[in-house]
Coordinates of C-alpha atoms in Angstrom, one line a residue:
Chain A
X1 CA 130.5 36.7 140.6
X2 CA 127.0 37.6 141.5
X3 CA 127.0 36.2 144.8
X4 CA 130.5 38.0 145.8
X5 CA 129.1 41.6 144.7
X6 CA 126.0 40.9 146.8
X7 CA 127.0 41.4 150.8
X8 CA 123.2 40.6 152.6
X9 CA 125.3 41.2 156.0
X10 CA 124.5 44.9 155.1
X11 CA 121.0 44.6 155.5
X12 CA 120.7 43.4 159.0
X13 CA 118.9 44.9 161.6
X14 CA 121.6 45.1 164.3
X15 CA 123.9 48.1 163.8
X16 CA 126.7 47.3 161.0
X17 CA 124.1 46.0 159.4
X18 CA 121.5 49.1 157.9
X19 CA 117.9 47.2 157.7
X20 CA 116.6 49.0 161.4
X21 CA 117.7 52.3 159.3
X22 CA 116.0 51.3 156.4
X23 CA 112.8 50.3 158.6
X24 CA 112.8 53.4 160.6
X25 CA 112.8 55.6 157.5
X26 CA 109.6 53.4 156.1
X27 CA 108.3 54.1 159.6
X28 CA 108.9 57.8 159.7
X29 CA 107.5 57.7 155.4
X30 CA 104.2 55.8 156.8
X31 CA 103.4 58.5 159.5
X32 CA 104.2 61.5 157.2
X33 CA 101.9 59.6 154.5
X34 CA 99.3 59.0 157.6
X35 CA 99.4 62.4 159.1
X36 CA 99.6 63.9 155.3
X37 CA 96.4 61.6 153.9
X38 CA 94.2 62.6 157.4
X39 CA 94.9 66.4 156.8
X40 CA 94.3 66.3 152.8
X41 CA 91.1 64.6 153.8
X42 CA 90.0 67.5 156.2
X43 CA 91.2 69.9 153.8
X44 CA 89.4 68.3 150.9
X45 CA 86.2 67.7 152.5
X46 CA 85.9 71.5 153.4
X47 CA 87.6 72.7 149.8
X48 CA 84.8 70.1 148.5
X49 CA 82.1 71.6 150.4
X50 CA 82.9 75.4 149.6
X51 CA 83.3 74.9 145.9
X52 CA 79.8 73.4 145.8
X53 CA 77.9 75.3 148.3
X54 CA 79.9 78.2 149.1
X55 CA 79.4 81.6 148.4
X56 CA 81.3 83.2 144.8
X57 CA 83.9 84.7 146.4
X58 CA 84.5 81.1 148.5
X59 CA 84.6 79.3 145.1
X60 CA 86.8 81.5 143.3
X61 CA 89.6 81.4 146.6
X62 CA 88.7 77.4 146.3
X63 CA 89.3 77.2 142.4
X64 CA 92.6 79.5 143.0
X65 CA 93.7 76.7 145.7
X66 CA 92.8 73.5 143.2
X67 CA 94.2 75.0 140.2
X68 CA 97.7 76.0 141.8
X69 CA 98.9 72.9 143.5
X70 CA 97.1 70.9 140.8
X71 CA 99.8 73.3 138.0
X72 CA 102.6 73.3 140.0
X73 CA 104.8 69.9 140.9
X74 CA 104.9 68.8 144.2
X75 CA 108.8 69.0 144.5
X76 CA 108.2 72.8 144.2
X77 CA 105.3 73.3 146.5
X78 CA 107.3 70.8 149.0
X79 CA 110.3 73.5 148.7
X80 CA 107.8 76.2 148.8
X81 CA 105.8 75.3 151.7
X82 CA 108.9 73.5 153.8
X83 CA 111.2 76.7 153.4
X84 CA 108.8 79.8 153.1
X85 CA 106.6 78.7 155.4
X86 CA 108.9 78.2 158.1
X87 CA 110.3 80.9 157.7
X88 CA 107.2 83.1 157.7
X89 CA 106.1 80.9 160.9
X90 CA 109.7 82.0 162.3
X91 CA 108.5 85.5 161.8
X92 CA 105.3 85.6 162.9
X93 CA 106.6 84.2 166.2
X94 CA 109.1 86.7 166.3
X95 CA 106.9 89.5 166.2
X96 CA 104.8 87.8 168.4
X97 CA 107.4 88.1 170.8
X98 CA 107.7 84.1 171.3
X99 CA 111.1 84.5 169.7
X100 CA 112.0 81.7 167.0
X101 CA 110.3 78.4 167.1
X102 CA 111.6 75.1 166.4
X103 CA 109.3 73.2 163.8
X104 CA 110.0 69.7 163.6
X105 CA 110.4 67.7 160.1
X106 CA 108.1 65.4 161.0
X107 CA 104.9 68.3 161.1
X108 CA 106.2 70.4 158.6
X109 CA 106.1 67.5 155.8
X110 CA 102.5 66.3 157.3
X111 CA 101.4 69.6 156.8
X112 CA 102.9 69.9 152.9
X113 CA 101.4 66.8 152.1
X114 CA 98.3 67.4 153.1
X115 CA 98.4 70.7 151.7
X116 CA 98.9 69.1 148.5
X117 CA 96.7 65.7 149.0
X118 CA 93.6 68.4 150.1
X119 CA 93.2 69.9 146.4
X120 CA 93.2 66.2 144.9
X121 CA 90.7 65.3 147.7
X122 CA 88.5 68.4 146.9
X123 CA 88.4 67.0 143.3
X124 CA 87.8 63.7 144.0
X125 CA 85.3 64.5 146.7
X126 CA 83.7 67.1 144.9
X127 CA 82.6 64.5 142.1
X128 CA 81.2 62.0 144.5
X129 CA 79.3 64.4 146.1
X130 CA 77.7 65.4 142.8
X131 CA 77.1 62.0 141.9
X132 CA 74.6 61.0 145.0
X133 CA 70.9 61.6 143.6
X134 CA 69.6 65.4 144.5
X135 CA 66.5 63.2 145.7
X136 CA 68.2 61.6 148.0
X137 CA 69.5 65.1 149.5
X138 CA 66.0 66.8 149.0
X139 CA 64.0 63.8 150.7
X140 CA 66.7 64.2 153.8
X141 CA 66.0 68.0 154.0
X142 CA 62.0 67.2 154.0
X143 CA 62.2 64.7 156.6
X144 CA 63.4 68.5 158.6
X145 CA 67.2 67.1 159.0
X146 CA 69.6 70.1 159.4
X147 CA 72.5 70.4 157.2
X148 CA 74.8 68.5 159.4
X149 CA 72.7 65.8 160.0
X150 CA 71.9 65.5 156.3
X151 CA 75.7 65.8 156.0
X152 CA 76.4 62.9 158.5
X153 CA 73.5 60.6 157.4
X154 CA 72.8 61.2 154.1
X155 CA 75.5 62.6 152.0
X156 CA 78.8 61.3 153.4
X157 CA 77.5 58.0 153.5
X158 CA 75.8 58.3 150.0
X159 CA 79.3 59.5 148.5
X160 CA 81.7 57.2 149.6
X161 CA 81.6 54.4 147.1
X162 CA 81.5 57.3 144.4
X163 CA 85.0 58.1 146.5
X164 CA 87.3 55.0 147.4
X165 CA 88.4 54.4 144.3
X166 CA 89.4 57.9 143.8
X167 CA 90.7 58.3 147.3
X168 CA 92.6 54.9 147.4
X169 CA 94.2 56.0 144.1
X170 CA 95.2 59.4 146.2
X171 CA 96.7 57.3 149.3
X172 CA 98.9 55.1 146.8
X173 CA 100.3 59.0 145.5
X174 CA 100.3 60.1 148.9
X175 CA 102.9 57.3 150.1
X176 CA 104.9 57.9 147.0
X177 CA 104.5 61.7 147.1
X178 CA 106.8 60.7 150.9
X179 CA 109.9 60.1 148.8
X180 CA 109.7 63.8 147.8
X181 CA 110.5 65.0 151.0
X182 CA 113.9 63.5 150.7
X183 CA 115.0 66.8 148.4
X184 CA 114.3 68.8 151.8
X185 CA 116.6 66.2 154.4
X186 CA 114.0 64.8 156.0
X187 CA 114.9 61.2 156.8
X188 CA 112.3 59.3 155.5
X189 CA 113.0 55.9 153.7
X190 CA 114.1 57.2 150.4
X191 CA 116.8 59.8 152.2
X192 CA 118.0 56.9 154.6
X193 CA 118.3 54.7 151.7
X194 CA 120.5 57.3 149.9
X195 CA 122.8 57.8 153.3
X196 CA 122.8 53.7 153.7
X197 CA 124.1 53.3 149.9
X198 CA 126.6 56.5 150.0
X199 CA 128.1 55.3 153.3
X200 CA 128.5 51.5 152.1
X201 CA 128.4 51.7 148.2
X202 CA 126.3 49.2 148.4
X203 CA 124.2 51.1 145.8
X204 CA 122.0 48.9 143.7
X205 CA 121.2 46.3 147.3
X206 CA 119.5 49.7 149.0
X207 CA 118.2 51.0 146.3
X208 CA 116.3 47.8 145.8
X209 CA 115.9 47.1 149.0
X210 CA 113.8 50.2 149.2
X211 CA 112.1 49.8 146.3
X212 CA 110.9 46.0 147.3
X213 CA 109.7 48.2 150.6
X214 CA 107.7 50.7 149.0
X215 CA 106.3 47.8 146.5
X216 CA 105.2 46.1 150.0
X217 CA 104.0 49.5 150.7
X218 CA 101.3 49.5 147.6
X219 CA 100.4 45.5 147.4
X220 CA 99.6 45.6 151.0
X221 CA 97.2 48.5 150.5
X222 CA 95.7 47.7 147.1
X223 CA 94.7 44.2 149.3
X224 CA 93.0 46.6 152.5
X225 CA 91.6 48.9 149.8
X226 CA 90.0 45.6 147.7
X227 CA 88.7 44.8 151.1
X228 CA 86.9 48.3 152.0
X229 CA 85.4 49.0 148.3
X230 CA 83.8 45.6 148.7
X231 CA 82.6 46.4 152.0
X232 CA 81.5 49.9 150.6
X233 CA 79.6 48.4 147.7
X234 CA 77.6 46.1 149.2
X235 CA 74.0 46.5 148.2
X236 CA 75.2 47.7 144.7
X237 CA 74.3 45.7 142.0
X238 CA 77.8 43.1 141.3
X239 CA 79.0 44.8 138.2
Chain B
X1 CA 83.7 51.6 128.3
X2 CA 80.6 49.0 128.5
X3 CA 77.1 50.8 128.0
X4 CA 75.2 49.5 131.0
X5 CA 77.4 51.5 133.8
X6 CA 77.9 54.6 131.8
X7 CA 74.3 55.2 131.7
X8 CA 74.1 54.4 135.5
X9 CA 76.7 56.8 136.7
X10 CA 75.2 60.6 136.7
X11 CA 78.1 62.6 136.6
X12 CA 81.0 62.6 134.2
X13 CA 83.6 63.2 137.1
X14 CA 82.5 59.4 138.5
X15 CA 81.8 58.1 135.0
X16 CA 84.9 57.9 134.2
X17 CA 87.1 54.5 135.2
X18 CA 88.6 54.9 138.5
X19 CA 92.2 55.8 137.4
X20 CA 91.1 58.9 135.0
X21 CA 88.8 60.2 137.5
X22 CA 92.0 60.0 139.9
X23 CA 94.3 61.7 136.9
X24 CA 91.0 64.3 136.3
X25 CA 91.8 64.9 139.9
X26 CA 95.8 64.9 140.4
X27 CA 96.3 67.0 136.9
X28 CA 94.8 70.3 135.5
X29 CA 93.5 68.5 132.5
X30 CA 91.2 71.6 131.5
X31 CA 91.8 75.1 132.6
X32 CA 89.2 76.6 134.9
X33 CA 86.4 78.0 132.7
X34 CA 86.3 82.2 132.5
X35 CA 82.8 82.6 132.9
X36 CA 82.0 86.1 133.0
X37 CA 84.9 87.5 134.4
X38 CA 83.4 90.9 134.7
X39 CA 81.5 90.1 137.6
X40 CA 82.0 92.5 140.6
X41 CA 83.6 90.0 143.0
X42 CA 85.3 89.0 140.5
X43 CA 87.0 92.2 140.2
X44 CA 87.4 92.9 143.4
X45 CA 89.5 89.2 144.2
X46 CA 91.8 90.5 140.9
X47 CA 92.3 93.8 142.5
X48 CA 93.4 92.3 145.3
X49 CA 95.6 89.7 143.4
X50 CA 97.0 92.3 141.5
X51 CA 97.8 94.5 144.7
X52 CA 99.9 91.4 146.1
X53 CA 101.6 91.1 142.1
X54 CA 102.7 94.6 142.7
X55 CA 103.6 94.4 146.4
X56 CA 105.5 91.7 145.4
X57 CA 107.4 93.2 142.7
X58 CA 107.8 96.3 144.4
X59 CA 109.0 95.1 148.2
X60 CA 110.7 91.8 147.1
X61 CA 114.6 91.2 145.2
X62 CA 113.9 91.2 142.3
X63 CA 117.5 92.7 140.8
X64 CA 119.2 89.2 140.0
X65 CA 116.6 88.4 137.9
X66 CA 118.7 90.0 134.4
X67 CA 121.8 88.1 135.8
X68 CA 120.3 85.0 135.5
X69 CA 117.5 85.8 132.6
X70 CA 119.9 83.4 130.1
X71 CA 120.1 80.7 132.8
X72 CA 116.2 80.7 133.2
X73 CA 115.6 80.4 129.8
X74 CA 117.9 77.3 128.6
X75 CA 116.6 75.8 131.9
X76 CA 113.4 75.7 130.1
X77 CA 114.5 74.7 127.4
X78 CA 116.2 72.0 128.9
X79 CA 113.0 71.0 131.1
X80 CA 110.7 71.3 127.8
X81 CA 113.0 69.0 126.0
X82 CA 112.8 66.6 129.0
X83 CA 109.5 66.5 128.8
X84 CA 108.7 66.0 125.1
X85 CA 111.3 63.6 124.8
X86 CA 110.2 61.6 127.7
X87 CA 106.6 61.9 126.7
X88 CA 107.1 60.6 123.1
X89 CA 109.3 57.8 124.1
X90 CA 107.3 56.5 127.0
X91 CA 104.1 57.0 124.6
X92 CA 106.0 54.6 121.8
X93 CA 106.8 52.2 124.8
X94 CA 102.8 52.3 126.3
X95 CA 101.8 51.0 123.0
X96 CA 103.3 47.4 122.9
X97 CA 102.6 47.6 126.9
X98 CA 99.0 48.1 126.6
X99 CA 98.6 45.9 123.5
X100 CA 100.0 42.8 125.1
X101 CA 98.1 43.3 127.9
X102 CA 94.6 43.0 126.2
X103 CA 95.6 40.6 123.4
X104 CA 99.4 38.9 123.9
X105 CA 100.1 35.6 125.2
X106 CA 100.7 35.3 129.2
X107 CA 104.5 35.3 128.5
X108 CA 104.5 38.8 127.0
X109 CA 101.5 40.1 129.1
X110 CA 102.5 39.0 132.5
X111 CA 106.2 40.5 131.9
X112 CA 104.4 43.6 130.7
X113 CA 101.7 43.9 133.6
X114 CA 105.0 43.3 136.4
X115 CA 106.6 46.4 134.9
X116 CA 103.2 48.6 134.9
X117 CA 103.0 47.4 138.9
X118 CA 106.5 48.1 139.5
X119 CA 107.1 51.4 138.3
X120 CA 103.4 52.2 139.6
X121 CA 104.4 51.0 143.2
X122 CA 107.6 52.8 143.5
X123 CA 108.3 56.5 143.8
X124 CA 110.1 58.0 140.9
X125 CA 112.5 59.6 142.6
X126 CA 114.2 56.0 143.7
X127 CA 113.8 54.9 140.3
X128 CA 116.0 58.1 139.8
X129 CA 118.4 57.3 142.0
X130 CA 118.7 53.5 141.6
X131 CA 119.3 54.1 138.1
X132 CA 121.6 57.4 138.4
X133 CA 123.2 55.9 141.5
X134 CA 123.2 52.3 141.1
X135 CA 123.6 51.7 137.5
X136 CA 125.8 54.3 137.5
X137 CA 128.3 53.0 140.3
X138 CA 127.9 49.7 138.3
X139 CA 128.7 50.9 134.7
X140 CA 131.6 51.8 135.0
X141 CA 133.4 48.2 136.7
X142 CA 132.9 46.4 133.1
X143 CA 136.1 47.6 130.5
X144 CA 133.2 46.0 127.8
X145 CA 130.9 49.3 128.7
X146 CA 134.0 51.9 129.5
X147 CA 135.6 51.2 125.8
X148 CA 132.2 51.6 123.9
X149 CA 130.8 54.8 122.3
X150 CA 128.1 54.8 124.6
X151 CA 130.5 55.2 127.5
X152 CA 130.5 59.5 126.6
X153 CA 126.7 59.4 127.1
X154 CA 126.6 57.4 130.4
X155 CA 129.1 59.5 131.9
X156 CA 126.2 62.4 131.8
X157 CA 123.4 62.5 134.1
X158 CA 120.4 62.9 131.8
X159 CA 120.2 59.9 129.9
X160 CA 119.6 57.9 133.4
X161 CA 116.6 61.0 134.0
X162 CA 115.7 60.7 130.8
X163 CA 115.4 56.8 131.0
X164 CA 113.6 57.0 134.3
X165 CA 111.1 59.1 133.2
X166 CA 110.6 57.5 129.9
X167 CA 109.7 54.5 132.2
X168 CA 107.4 56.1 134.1
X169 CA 105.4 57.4 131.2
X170 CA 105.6 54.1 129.7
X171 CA 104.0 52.2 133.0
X172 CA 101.2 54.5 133.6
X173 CA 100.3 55.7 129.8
X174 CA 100.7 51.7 129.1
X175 CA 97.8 51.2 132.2
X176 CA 95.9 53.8 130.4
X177 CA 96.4 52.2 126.8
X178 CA 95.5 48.9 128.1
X179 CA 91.7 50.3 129.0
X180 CA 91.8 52.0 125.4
X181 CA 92.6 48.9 123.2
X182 CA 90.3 46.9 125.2
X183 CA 87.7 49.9 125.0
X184 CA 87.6 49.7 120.9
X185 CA 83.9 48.4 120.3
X186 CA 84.4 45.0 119.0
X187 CA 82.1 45.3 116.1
X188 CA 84.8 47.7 114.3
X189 CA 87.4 45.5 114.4
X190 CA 85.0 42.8 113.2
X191 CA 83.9 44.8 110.4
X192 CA 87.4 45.6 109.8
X193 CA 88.2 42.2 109.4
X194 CA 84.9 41.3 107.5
X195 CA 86.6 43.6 104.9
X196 CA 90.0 41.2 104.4
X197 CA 92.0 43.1 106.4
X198 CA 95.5 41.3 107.5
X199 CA 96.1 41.9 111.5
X200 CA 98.6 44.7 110.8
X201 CA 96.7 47.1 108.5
X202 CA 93.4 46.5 111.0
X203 CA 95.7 47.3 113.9
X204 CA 97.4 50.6 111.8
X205 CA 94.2 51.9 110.3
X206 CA 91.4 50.8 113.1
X207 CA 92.5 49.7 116.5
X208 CA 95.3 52.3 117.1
X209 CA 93.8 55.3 115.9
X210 CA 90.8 54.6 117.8
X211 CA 92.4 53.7 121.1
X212 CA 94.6 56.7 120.9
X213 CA 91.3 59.2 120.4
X214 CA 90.2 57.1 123.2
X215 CA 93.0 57.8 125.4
X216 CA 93.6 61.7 124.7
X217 CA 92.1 63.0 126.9
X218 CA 93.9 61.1 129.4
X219 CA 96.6 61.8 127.3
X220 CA 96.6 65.5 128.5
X221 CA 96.2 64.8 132.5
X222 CA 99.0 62.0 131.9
X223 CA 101.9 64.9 130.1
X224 CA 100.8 67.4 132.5
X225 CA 102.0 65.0 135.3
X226 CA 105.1 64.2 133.3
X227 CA 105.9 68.3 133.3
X228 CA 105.4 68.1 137.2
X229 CA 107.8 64.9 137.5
X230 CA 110.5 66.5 135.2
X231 CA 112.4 68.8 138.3
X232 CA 113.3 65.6 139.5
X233 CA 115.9 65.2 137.6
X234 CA 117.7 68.2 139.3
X235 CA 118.5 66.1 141.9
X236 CA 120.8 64.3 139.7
X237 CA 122.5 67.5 138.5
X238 CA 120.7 67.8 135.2
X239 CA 120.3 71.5 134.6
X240 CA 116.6 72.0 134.1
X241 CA 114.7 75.0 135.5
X242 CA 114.3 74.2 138.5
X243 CA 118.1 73.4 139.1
X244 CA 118.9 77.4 138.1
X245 CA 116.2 78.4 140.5
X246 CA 118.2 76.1 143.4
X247 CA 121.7 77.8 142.3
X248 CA 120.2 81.3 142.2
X249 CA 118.9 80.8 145.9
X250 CA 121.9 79.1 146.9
X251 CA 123.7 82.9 145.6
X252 CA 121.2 84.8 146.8
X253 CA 120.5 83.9 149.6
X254 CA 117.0 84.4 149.0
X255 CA 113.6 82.4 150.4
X256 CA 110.6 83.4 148.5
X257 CA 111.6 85.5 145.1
X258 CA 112.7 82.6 143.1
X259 CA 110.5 79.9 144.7
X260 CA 107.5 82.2 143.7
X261 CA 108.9 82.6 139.9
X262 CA 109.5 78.6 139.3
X263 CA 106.0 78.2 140.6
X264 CA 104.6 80.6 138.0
X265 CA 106.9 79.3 135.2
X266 CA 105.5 76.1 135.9
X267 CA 101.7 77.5 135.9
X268 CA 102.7 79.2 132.9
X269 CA 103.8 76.0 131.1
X270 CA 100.8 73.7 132.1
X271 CA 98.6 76.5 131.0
X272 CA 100.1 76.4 127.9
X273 CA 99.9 72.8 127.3
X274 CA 96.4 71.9 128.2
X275 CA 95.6 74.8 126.0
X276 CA 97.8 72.9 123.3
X277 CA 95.6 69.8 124.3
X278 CA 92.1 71.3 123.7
X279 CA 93.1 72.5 120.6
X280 CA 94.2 69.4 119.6
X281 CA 91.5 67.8 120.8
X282 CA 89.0 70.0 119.2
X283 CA 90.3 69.8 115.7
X284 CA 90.0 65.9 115.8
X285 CA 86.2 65.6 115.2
X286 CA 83.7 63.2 118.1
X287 CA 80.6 62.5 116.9
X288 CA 80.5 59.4 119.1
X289 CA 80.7 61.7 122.3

């Protein structure tokens, strides 16, 4: 009875089959996740940056930041930041004169994502940065580096095994966070999966399908991430 | 957990094993400290906020918000309920999970360590679905199922939401349960046992309480990210809060006025719970620290 409910025809590649759907939705979920993870990186290492070493007012606007996105889900900042911010882009172009603009799914969920990944990252980063030895920093500034250069040498390499495993936890929630972005109608591989299962009934096989995907997804990097924290640690005593 | 890396580590932030410092990160597990509020940037950054507050009030829609005031409120309810419910269950379900893991035979820890990777690897909302959507589609082709008194129930959306993120809770909290049994120092269960106690009452009176002191802290970030998976279950036409907020801007047509409330209802609520947490956590006395 199994073997009659289950048709695998439906997930080939070629056309009546829905597997090159289901694949172009992982690829469209791995660039948002890519694009999303970069710009919560940049975000993060300058939140991380101003909450140590900025000015009071700096901190405060950075605590405000953390504190909100870290409060309110993601499905509602997604909503938030996807519909408002459009719409206030829409606006601004409009009374620029440029008339309305077009944004495309694909930048508006990078940029919600990273919006979101850049207060984890300022966390996350934030904590490694305190962890590297003031000494370490101080000796740096006596040799007459200037901040960047202590930045670049010193205290971005110092940090970054204090980081990975923080940051490889955020880049396993970013390519889940992805799946959000279906509540919007962006066709990433959770949305697809939905049409692919709607239009066939062939519920529980896409469902799964896309499941084994995304579990593909996370074993794959849990192996490159092993791979990089060793690399990072080397020199540390084996714990 | 062991002594040697604690005291290498020099701040608590990276002290901490990789996933808390990740959940320390992801979830408001302490509100931001109010030191001296009074300061004069300080006031200036609230006048300003409080300009926006009443800008906001004053320029925006506000005059559905009594319409729907009932709505609003059961929506909490409903969303509260999720969560506590979920929470609970999926904390009774971590328990066996974690405790398996550190002492079971492979048979029952492998099974158990599969379903931690699982739910872990997979986004919630296609756990949502598969079970809303697939199970659902599925249920009802068996007469067994249709003719039984759960057949009512599965008709409803919310006991597939409500099983999903039971599941959810269980797999991470279990993860998080797993470090705390395994954390107990060993010498208290052996003193435990020096005294003649059987393996239950040394697991009820030693090993559970002290895991679960062990783990509240994480306990906090982890039901904080359980309150931010809830609205998910909107998208199965469960009626939480978030699902009024999407039927009153489907009425009103409007963009930001009800976005902007369900963010600070949700602020609200986490504020409220990891000030529920702390007090918890301050009446239960740590003089290991």
């Amino acid at each position: 009875m199994a073997a009659d409910l289950i048709n695998w025809g439906l997930l080939a590649l070629e056309p009546p089959g829905w597997g090159g759907v289901l694949l172009g939705g992982l690829m469209n979920s791995l660039k948002i996740a890519f694009g999303g993870y970069a710009l919560g990186l940049v975000l993060g290492t300058g939140g991380a940056f101003g909450k140590l070493y900025g000015g009071p007012v700096t901190k405060d606007l950075m605590e405000v930041y953390t504190t909100v996105v870290r409060a309110v889900p993601e499905l509602v900042l997604i909503l938030l930041l996807y519909y408002a911010g459009t719409d206030l882009l829409n606006r601004l172009s409009a009374a620029l004169g440029y008339g309305s603009v077009d944004i495309s799914g694909l930048a508006a969920g990078i940029f919600v994502i990273g919006v979101v990944q850049g207060a984890y990252s300022t966390e996350v980063l934030r904590g490694a940065i305190l962890a590297v030895p003031a000494g370490q920093i101080e000796a740096a500034r006596a040799f007459g580096m200037s901040p960047l250069m202590v930045l670049r040498r010193v205290t971005l390499p110092a940090m970054l095994p204090h980081a990975l495993p923080g940051l490889s936890n955020l880049w396993l929630i970013c390519t889940k966070d992805t799946a959000l972005l279906a509540v919007v109608g962006f066709s990433e591989l959770t949305l697809v999966t939905r049409q692919a299962a709607g239009t066939t009934k062939a519920y529980m096989l896409f469902f799964c399908a896309a499941g084994v995907l995304y579990l593909l997804l996370t074993l794959a990097s849990t192996l490159v991430i092993r791979f990089i924290e060793a690399r990072a640690r080397r020199g540390w005593v084996a714990r | 957990m062991r002594p040697e890396r604690r005291a290498a580590a020099p701040e608590p932030l990276v002290e901490l094993p990789p996933e808390e410092s990740t959940l320390e990160a992801t979830a408001l597990t302490r509100l931001p400290r109010a030191r001296a509020l009074l300061q004069p940037h300080r006031l200036a950054l609230m006048a300003v906020a409080g300009a926006l507050v009443s800008c906001a009030a004053w320029f925006m829609r506000w005059d559905w918000l009594p319409t729907y005031a009932g709505a609003l409120v059961s929506g909490v309810g409903v969303t509260l309920l999720m969560l506590v419910s979920t929470a609970l269950l999926g904390f009774v379900l971590a328990v066996p999970i974690g405790l398996v893991q550190v002492t079971g035979p492979w048979w029952l820890s492998l099974p158990a360590q599969g379903f931690c990777t699982l739910i872990r690897g997979t986004p919630l909302l296609l756990q949502l679905w598969l079970l809303y959507y697939g199970l659902g589609s599925l249920f009802p082709q068996f007469p067994e199922i249709r003719q039984s008194f759960l057949w009512p129930y599965l008709r409803e959306a919310w006991p597939y939401g409500a099983a999903a993120l039971t599941f959810s809770f269980a797999a991470y909290e279990g993860e998080v349960m797993r470090g705390a049994f395994a954390g107990v120092p060993r010498g208290e269960l052996e003193a435990a046992r020096a005294y003649g106690m059987g393996r239950w009452k040394l697991f009820w009176r030693i090993w559970l309480p002290r895991a679960v002191h062990r783990a509240l802290p994480t306990l906090n970030g982890e039901t904080v990210l359980q309150l931010k998976a809830t609205p998910l279950v909107a998208t199965i036409t469960v009626i939480d809060v978030y699902a009024v907020i999407s039927k009153i801007r489907q009425v009103t047509y409007l963009t930001y006025e009800p976005l902007l409330l369900l963010a600070l209802i949700y602020l609200i609520l986490t504020a409220l719970l990891v000030a529920g947490f702390r007090y918890f956590e301050n009446r239960i006395p740590n003089r290991s620290a």
